[in-house]
mmCIF file of C-alpha atoms and ligand atoms in Angstrom:
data_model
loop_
_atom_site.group_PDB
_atom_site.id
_atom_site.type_symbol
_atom_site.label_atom_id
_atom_site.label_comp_id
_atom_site.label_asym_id
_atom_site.label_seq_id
_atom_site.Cartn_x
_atom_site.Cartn_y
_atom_site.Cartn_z
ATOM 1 C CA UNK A 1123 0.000 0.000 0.000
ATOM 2 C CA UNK A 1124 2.740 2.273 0.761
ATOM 3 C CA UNK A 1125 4.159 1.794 -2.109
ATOM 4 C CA UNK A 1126 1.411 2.059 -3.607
ATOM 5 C CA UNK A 1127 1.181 5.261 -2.796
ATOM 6 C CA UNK A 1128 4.290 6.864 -4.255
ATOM 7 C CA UNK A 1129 3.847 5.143 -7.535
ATOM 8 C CA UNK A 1130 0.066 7.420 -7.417
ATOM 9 C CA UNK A 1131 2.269 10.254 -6.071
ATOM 10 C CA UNK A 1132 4.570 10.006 -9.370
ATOM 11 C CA UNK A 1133 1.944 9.722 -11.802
ATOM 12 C CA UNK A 1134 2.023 12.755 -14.176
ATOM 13 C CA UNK A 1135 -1.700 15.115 -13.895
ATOM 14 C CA UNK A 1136 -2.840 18.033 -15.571
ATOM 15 C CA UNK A 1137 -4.390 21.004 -13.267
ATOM 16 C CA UNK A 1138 -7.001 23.090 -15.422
ATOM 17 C CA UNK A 1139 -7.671 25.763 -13.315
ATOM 18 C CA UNK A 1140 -10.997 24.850 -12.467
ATOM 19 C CA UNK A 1141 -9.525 22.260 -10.741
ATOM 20 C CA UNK A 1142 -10.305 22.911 -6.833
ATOM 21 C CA UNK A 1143 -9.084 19.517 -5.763
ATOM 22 C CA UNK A 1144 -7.628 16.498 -7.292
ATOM 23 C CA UNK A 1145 -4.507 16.965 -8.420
ATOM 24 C CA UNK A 1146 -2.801 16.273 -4.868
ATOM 25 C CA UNK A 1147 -2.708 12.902 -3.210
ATOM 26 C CA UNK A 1148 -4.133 13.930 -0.207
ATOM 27 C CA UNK A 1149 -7.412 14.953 -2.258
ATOM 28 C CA UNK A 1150 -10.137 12.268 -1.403
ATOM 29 C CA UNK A 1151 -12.314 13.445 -4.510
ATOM 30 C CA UNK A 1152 -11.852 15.592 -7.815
ATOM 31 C CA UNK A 1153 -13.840 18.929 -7.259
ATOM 32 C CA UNK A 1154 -14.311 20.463 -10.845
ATOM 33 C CA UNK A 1155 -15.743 24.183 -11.032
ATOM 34 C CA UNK A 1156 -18.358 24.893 -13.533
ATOM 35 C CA UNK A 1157 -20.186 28.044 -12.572
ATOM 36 C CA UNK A 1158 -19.148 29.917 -9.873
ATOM 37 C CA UNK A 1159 -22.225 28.368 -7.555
ATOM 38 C CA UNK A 1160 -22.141 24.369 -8.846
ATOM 39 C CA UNK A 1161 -18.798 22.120 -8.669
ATOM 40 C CA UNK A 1162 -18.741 18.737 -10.000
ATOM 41 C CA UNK A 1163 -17.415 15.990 -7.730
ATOM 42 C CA UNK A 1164 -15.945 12.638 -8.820
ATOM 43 C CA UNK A 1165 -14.694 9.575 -7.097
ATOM 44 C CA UNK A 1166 -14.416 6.123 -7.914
ATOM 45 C CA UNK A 1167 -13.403 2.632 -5.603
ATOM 46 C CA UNK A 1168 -14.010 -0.499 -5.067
ATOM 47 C CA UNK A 1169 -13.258 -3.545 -3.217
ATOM 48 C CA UNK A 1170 -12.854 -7.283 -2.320
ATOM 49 C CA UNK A 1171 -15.463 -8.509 -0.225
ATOM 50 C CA UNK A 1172 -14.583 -8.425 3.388
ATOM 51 C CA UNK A 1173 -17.879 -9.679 4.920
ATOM 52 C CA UNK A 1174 -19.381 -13.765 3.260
ATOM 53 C CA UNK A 1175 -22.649 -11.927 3.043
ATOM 54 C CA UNK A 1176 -22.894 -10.841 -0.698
ATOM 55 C CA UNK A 1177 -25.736 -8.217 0.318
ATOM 56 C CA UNK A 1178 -23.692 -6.840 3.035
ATOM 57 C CA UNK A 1179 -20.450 -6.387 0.899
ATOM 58 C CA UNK A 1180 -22.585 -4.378 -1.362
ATOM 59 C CA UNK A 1181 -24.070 -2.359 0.579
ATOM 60 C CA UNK A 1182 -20.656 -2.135 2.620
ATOM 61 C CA UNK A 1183 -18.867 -1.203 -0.916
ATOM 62 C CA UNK A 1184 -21.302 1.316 -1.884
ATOM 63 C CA UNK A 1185 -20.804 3.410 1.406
ATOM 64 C CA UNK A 1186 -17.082 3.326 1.009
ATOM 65 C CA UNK A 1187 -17.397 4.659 -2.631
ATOM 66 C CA UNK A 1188 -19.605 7.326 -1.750
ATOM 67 C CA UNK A 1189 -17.456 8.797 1.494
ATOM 68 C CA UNK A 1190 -15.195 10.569 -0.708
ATOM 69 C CA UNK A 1191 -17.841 12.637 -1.774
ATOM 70 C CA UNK A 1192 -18.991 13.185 1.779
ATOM 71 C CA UNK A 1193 -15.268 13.913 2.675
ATOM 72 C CA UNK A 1194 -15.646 17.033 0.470
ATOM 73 C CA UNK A 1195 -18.793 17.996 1.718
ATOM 74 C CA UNK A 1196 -20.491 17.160 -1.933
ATOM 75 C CA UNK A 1197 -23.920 15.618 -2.632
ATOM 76 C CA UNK A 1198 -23.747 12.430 -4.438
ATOM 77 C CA UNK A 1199 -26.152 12.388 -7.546
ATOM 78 C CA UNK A 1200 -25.192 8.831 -9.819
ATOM 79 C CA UNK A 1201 -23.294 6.265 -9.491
ATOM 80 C CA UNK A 1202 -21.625 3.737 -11.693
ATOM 81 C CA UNK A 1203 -21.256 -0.167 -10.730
ATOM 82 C CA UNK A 1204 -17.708 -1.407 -10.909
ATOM 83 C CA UNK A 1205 -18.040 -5.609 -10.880
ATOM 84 C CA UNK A 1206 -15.394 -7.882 -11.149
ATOM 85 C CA UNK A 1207 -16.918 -11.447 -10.815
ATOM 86 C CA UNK A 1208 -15.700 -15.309 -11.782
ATOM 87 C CA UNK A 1209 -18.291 -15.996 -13.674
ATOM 88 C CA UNK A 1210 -18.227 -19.351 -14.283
ATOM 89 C CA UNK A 1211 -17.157 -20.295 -10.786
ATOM 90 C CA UNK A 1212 -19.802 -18.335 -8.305
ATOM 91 C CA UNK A 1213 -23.524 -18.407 -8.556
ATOM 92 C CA UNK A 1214 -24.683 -15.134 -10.106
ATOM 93 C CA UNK A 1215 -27.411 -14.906 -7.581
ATOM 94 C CA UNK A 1216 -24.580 -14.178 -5.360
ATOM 95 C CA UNK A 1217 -23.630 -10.897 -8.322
ATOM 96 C CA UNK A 1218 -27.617 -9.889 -7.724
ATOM 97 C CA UNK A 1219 -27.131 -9.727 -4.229
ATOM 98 C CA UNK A 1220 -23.918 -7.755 -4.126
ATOM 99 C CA UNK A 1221 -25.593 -5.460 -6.978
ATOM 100 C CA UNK A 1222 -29.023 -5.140 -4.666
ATOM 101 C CA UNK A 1223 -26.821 -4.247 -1.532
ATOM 102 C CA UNK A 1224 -25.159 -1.654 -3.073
ATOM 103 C CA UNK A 1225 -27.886 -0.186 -4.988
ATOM 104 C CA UNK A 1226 -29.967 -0.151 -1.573
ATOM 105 C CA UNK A 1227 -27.268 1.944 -0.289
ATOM 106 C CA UNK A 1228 -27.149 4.086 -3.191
ATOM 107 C CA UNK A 1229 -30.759 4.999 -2.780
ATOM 108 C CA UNK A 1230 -30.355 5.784 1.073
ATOM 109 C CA UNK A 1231 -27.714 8.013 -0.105
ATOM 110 C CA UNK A 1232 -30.198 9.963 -2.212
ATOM 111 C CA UNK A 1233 -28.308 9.035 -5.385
ATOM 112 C CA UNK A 1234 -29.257 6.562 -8.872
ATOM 113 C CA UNK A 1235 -27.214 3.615 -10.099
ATOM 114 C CA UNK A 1236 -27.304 4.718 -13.833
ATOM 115 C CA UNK A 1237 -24.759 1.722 -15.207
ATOM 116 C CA UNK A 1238 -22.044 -0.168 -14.505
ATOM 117 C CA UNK A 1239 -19.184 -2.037 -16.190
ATOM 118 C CA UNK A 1240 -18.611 -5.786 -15.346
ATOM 119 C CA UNK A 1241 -15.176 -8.142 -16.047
ATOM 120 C CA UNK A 1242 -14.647 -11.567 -16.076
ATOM 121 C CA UNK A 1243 -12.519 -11.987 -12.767
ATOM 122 C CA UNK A 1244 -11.005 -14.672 -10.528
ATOM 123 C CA UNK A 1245 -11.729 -12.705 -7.373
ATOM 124 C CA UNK A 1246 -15.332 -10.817 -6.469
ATOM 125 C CA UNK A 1247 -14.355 -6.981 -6.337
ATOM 126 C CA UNK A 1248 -17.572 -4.420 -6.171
ATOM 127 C CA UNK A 1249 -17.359 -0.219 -6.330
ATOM 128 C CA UNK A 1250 -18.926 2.405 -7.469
ATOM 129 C CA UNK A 1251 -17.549 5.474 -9.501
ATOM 130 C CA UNK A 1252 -19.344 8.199 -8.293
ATOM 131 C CA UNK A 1253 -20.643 11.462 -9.320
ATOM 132 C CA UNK A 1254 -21.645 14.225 -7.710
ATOM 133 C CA UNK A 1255 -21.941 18.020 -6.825
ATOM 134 C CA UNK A 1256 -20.581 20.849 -4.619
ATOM 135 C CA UNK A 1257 -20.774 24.414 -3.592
ATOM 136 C CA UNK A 1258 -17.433 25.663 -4.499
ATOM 137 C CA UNK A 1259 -17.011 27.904 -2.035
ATOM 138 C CA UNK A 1260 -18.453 25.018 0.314
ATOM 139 C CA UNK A 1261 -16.405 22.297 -0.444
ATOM 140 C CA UNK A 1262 -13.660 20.868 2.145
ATOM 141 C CA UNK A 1263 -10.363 19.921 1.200
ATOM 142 C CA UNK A 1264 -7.787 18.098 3.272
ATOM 143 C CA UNK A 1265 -5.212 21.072 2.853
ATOM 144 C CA UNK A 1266 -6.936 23.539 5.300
ATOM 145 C CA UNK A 1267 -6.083 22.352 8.708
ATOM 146 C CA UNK A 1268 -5.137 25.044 11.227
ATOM 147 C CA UNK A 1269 -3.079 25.335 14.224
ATOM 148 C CA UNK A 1270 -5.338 25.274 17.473
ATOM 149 C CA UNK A 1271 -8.009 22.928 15.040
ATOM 150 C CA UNK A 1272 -9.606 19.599 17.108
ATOM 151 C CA UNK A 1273 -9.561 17.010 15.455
ATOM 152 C CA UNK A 1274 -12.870 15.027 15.391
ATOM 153 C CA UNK A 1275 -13.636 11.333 14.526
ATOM 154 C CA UNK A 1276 -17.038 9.665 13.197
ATOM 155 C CA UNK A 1277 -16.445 6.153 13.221
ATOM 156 C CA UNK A 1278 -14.126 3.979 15.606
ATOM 157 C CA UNK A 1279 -11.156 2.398 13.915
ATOM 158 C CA UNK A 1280 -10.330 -1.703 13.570
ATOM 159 C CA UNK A 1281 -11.877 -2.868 10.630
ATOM 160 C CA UNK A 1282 -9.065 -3.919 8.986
ATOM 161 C CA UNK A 1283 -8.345 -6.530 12.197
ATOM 162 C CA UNK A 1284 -11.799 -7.318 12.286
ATOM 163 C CA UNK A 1285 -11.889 -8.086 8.805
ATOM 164 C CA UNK A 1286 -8.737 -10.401 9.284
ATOM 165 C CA UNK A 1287 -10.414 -12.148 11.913
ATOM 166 C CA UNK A 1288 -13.679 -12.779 9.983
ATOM 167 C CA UNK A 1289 -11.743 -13.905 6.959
ATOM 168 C CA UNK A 1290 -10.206 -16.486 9.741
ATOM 169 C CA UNK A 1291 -13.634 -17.547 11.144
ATOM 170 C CA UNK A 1292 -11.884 -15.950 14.297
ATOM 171 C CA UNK A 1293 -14.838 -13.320 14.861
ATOM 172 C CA UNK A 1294 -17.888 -13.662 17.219
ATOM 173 C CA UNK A 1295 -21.226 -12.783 15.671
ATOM 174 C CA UNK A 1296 -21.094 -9.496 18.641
ATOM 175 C CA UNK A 1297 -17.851 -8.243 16.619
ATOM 176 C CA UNK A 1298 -18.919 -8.957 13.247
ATOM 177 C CA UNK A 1299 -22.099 -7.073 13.670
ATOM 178 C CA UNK A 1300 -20.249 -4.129 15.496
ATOM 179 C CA UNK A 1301 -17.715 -3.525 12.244
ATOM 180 C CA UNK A 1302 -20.905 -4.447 9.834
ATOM 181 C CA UNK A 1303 -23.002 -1.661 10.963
ATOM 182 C CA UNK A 1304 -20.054 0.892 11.092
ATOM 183 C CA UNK A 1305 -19.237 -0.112 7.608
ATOM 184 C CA UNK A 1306 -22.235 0.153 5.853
ATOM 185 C CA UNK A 1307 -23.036 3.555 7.642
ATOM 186 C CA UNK A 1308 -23.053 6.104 5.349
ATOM 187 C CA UNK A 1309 -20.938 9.248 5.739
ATOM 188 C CA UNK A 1310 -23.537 11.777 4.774
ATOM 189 C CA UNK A 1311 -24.895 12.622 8.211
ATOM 190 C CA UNK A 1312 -21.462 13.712 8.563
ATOM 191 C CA UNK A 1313 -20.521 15.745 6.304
ATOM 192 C CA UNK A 1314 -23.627 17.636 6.731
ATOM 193 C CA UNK A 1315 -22.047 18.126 10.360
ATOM 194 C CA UNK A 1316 -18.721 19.259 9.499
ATOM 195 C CA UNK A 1317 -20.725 21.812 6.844
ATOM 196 C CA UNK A 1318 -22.737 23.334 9.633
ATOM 197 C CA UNK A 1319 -19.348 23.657 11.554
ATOM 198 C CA UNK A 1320 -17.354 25.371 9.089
ATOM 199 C CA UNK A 1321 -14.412 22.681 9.639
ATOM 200 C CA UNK A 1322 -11.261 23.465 7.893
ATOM 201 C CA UNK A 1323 -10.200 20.685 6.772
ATOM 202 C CA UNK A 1324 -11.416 16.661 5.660
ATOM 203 C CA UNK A 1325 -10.405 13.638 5.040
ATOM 204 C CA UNK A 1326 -11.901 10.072 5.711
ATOM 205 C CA UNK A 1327 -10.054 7.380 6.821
ATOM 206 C CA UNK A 1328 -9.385 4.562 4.224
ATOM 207 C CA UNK A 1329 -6.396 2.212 3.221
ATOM 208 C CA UNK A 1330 -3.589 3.651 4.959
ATOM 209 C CA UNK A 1331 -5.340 3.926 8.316
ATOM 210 C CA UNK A 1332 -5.701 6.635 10.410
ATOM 211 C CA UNK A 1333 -2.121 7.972 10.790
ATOM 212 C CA UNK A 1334 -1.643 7.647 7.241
ATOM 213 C CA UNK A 1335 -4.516 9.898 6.340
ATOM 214 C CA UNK A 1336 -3.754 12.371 9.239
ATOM 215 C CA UNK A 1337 -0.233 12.371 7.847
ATOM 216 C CA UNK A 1338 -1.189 12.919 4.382
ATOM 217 C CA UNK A 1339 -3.642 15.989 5.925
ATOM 218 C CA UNK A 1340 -0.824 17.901 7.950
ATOM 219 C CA UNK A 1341 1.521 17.444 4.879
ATOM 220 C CA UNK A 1342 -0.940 19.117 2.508
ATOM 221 C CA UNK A 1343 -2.097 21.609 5.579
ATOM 222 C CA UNK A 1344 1.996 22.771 6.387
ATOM 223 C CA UNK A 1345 0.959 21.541 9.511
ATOM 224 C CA UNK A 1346 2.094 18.892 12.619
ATOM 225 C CA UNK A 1347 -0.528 17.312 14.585
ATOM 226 C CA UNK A 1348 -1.227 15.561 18.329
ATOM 227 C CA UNK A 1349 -2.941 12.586 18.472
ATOM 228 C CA UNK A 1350 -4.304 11.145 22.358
ATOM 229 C CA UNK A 1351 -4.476 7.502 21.598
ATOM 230 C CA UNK A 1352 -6.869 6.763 24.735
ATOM 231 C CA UNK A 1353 -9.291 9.036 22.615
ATOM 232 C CA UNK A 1354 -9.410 7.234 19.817
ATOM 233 C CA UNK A 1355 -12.372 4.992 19.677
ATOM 234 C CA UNK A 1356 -11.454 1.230 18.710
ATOM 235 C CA UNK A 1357 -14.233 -1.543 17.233
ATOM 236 C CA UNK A 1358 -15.086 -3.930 19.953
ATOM 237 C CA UNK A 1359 -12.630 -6.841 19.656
ATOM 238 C CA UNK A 1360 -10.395 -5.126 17.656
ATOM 239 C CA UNK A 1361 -7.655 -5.105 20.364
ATOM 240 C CA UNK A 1362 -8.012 -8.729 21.381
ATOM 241 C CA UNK A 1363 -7.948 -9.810 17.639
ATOM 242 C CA UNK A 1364 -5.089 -7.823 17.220
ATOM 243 C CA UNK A 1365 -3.565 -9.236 20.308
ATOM 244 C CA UNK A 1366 -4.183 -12.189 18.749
ATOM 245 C CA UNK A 1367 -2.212 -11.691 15.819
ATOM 246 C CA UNK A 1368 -5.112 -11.007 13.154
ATOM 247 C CA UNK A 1369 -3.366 -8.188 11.615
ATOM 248 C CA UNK A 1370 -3.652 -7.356 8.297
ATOM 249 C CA UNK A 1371 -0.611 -7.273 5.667
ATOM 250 C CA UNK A 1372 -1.221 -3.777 4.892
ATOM 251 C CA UNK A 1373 -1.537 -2.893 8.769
ATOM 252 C CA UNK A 1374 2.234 -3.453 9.144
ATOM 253 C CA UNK A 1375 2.771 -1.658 5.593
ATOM 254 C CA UNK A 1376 1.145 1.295 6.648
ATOM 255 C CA UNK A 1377 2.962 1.878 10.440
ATOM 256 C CA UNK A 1378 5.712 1.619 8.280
ATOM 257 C CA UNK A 1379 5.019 4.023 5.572
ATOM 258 C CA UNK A 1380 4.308 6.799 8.192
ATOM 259 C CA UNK A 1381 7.737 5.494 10.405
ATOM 260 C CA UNK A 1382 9.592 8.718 9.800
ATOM 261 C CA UNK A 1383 6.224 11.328 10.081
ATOM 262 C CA UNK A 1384 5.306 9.473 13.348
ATOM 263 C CA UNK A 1385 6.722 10.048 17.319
ATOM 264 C CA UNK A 1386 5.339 7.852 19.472
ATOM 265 C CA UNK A 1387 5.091 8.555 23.097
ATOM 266 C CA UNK A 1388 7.673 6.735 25.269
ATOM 267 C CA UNK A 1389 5.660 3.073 26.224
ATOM 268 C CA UNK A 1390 3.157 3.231 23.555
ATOM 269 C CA UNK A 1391 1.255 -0.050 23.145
ATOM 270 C CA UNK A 1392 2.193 -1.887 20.124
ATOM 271 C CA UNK A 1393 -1.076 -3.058 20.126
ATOM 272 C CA UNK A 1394 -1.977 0.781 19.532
ATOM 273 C CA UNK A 1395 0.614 0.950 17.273
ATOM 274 C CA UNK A 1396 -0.775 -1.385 15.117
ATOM 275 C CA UNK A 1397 -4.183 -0.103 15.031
ATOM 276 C CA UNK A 1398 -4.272 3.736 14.482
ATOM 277 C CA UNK A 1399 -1.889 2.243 11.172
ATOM 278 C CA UNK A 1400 -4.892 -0.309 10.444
ATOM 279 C CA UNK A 1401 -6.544 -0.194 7.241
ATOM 280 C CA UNK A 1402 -9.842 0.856 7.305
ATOM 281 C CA UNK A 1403 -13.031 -0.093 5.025
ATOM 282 C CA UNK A 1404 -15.738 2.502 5.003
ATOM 283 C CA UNK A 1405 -14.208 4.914 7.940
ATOM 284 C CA UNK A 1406 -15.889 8.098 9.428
ATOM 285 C CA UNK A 1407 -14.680 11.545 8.878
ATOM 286 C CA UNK A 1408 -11.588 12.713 10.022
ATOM 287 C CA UNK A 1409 -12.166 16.420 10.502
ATOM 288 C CA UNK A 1410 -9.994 19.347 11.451
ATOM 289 C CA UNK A 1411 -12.889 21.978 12.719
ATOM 290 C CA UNK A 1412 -12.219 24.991 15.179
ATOM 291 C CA UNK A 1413 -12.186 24.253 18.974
ATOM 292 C CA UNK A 1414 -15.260 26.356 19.566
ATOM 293 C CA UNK A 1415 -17.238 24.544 16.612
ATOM 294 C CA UNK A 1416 -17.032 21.080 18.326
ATOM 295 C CA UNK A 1417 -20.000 21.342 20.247
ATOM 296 C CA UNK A 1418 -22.356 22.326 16.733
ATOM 297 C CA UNK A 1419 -20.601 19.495 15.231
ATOM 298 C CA UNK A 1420 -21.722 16.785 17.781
ATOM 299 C CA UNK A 1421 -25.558 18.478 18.032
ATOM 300 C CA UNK A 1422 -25.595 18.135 13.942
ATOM 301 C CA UNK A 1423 -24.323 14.591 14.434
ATOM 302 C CA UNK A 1424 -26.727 13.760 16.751
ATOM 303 C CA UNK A 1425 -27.208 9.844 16.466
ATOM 304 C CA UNK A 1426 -25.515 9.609 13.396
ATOM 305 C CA UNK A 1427 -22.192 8.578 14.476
ATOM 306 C CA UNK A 1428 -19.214 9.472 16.587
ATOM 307 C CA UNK A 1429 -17.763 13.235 17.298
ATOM 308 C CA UNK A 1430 -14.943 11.733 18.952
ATOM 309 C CA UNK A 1431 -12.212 14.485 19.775
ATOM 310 C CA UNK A 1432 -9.103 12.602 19.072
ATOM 311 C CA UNK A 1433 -6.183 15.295 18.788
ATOM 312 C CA UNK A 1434 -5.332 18.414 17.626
ATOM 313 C CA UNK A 1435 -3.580 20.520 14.906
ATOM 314 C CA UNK A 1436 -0.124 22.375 16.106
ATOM 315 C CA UNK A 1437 2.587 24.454 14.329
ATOM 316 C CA UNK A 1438 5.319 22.481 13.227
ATOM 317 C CA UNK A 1439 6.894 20.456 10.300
ATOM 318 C CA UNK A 1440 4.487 19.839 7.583
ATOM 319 C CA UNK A 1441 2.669 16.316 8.318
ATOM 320 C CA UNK A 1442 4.587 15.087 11.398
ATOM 321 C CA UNK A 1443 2.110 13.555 14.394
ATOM 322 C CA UNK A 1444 2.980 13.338 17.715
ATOM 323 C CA UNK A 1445 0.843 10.379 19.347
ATOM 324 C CA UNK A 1446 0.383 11.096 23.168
ATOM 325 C CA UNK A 1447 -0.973 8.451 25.873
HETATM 326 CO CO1 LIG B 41 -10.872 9.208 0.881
HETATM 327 CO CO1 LIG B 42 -11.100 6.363 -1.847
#
């Protein structure tokens, strides 16, 4: 994954200058200016499934594709299906299922499936690209983090162990649930919140896990950050799992990547370690919002998810973190 990402990082772009967002690879989504009210917003992603249940990997997918809107602050309007599928190997009721999952999630989102594109592939993969729109003078970006900015949460971390685990048969029904309904929660509620709070800054926490994103944030900001890793809310099970050695590959990749961006605090856990590098599916907000705007973010979140205040934005070296006890 690391790698991964400075192959992306090398890859030659162009930058019209209606470009708001894109062209950097902290950028979750393309924001594209058309009128000086209406931005278009584009995204795309997709993955292997993670849970057995073909309905829930859908539906799973489909909120993962459409967070990178929400991590703009955009309104999703269509959506593509992305399907790899072995045809001739897996039932395709098992394809209708993934499809209905993640065009039930689609509608929730207040969006259309209007096509798709499907390959011939040894491994099940499902996504979405997605397109939508944005104020531009609205839209959030992951390069406008202050000093003095909290740093809020919206979903608890883990799913990457979790996942391991339930690939293993290693997770209790409790657990699996816990992760599943996380997951499949849509960002929207949100980024509706962080709108209403004027936060600086977004990003939402993917593949390279939480440091990895809040690395990637403070690098694009010019800003260091402070991370309290009591704060940060963990999946149930997702320590004992990882205690149990159900660690994802790209777990260890990722705590890695960020090595030289990341001080620990003297006695960190490795088990803590290992999880605020843990790749997430489907992971809340991470949002950089002014200290007096916390409170109007949690009231607009009401039950829709965490406001979890996690750390905090400080003057220093562009995208170093500090992680405290
Ligand atoms: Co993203
Ligand atoms: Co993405």
């Amino acid at each position: 994954m690391a790698d991964l990402a400075h192959v992306l990082r090398h890859v030659p772009k162009t930058s019209p200058e209606q470009l708001l967002s894109g062209s950097d690879f902290a950028d979750d989504a393309a924001v594209y200016r058309l009128s000086d009210d209406l931005a278009l917003v584009q995204t795309v992603d997709f993955l292997t499934p993670i849970v057995d249940d073909p309905y829930t990997f859908g539906r799973i997918a489909a909120a993962n594709a459409l967070s990178d809107v929400y991590a703009v602050g955009g309104r999703p309007l269509t959506a593509l299906n992305i399907v790899c599928f072995p045809i001739q190997m897996l039932d395709r009721e098992v394809l209708a299922e993934i499809l209905r999952g993640g065009a039930d999630k689609v509608a929730e989102a207040g969006a259309a499936i209007v096509g798709g594109h499907t390959v011939d592939d040894s491994e099940p993969k499902y996504g979405l690209a997605v397109t939508g729109t944005v104020q531009p003078d609205r839209f959030v970006s992951a390069h406008g983090a202050q000093p003095g900015d909290t740093l809020v949460l919206t979903k608890p971390i883990g799913t990457g162990v979790i996942g391991t685990a339930i690939k293993g048969g290693h997770a209790s029904q409790t657990d699996t649930r816990q992760a599943v309904r996380w997951m499949e929660l849509l960002n929207r509620q949100a980024a509706s919140a962080m709108l209403t709070a004027g936060a600086h800054a977004c990003t939402d926490v993917t593949g390279f896990g939480l440091l990895g994103h809040l690395a990637e944030m403070a690098r694009a900001s010019g800003v260091s950050a402070e991370i309290n890793v009591g704060a940060v809310p963990v999946l149930p099970g997702a320590v004992q799992h990882a205690r149990n050695g159900h660690v994802p590959a790209g777990t260890h990749n990722n705590l890695g990547a960020v090595g030289k961006v990341v001080r620990f605090a003297e006695g960190t856990d490795d088990l803590d370690r290992l999880l605020l590098a843990d790749p997430q599916t489907s992971g809340g907000l991470l949002v950089s919002i002014s200290p007096d705007r916390v409170e109007a973010f949690r009231a607009s979140m009401a039950e829709a998810g965490l406001a979890a205040v996690i750390g905090r934005i400080i003057s220093g070296e562009p995208g170093r973190i500090f992680v405290k006890p």
